[in-house]
Amino acid sequence: MRIGILCSGGDAPGMNPCLRAIVRAAVSIGDEALGIMHGYEGLMNEEFYTQPDGTVFMGLRSVSGLSNIGGTILHSSRSQRFTTEEGLKCAANVLQKYHIDALIPIGGNGTLTGALELSKVWNGQIIGLPGTIDNDLLGTDYTIGFETAVHTAVEAVDKLHDTAGSHDMMFFVEVMGRHCGDVALHAAIASGSEIVCVPEIPTDPENIIKHLYNIKKRGKTSVLAIVAEGDDSGGATNLRQKLIATGECPYDSRVVILGHIQRGGIPVPFDRILATTLGVRAVDALHEGETGKMVGLINNKATLSPLEEVICGHRCVDTNMIKLLQIMAN
Ligand code: F6P
């Protein structure tokens, strides 16, 4: 079987170990693995990963040392052209031209939506893998890259705690997450932050002011608020402005936007193990004849879900964890 592998959308720490797992699993059972550069855009442009000696097929050694490397050696992209009928047909023609039997795209909701559309114009098998820091995909309890992003965010917030404490002030820290507040919520709980604002729950500036007054009365001299970029207040900068506009915010404050720092870095062991487990299962699934599915981790077990079910919505934060934060923040 000839398997094409690509990474698409925002990169996520763990994409490299995932590629390593797919290539090693495939090659050890006699498959051919072709790395496709720059996601779907590179597929349409016939860009394949080439080893220094000019070999196109990825061998066992071509993925050596990738366990602890962030980003993706295949590079990634967001392709507008691939969302068009012309782009999809072009991608299908390239897959046919190079006799590729199966495709494993690694990415988030956009990547898997693209995979589903491609399956309508191409006869090969497709098994997707969840690679995004956002943890916003249905069909998996964790996406590859999420744990590392939380780790990065917590490290930054821990440092801001020191400065907030030294200056008796408040920080609004914006983290990534357009649809799901998991990075914000997990980072907030792990760092002992007082406030979290997530896309799934409306943010009420008056409630926040009340909470700030209460904790100030109880002697808290500094505060950390973690705000997901997709929160309905419009992100950390807007939320801060709204609180200041009330004229009643009891803390002096600053905004820190963590941005793309959260997407880079050495994948933490959890992401490496997740990437390896799901990558190997994807190759097995292809040999079982499966197609049009994503492999995710559900209740600690690699599980296949139809792409239609994965892309029809977004994973939401666990509201029990919001309660956890509220108890801790008191
Ligand atoms: O989907 C991953 C993600 O990092 C989101 O958290 C973020 O909103 C988006 O990508 C940023 O995308 P870009 O790098 O294209 O601006």
XYZ file of N, CA and C and ligand atoms in Angstrom, residues 10-11 78 132-134 136 176-178 229 260 263, ligand 1:
55
model
N -3.047 24.895 11.383
C -2.046 25.331 12.366
C -1.182 24.155 12.809
N 0.121 24.346 12.895
C 0.980 23.243 13.351
C 0.705 22.959 14.832
N -2.567 26.626 5.216
C -4.036 26.695 5.123
C -4.323 27.009 3.667
N -4.085 19.439 16.552
C -4.336 20.872 16.792
C -4.188 21.139 18.279
N -3.671 22.319 18.615
C -3.518 22.620 20.050
C -4.866 22.926 20.699
N -5.902 23.154 19.872
C -7.156 23.692 20.412
C -7.998 22.716 21.245
N -10.406 21.030 20.220
C -11.789 21.379 19.900
C -12.469 20.368 18.970
N -4.825 30.786 23.013
C -5.541 30.389 21.798
C -6.781 29.569 22.129
N -7.647 29.456 21.166
C -8.911 28.715 21.344
C -10.059 29.529 20.804
N -10.387 29.289 19.531
C -11.476 30.063 18.915
C -12.838 29.513 19.304
N -9.114 33.266 23.197
C -9.264 34.273 22.131
C -10.696 34.330 21.582
N 1.266 32.717 19.127
C 1.793 31.514 18.481
C 2.872 30.789 19.285
N 2.008 27.328 19.999
C 2.007 26.277 18.969
C 3.363 25.586 18.812
O -6.241 26.075 15.128
C -5.031 26.336 15.722
C -4.852 27.807 15.954
O -3.618 27.978 16.585
C -5.945 28.495 16.753
O -5.831 28.314 18.130
C -5.775 29.925 16.332
O -6.964 30.628 16.471
C -5.377 29.805 14.898
O -4.821 28.526 14.745
C -4.403 30.842 14.444
O -4.173 30.628 13.090
P -3.101 31.413 12.215
O -1.766 30.925 12.631
O -3.422 31.029 10.814
O -3.319 32.841 12.511
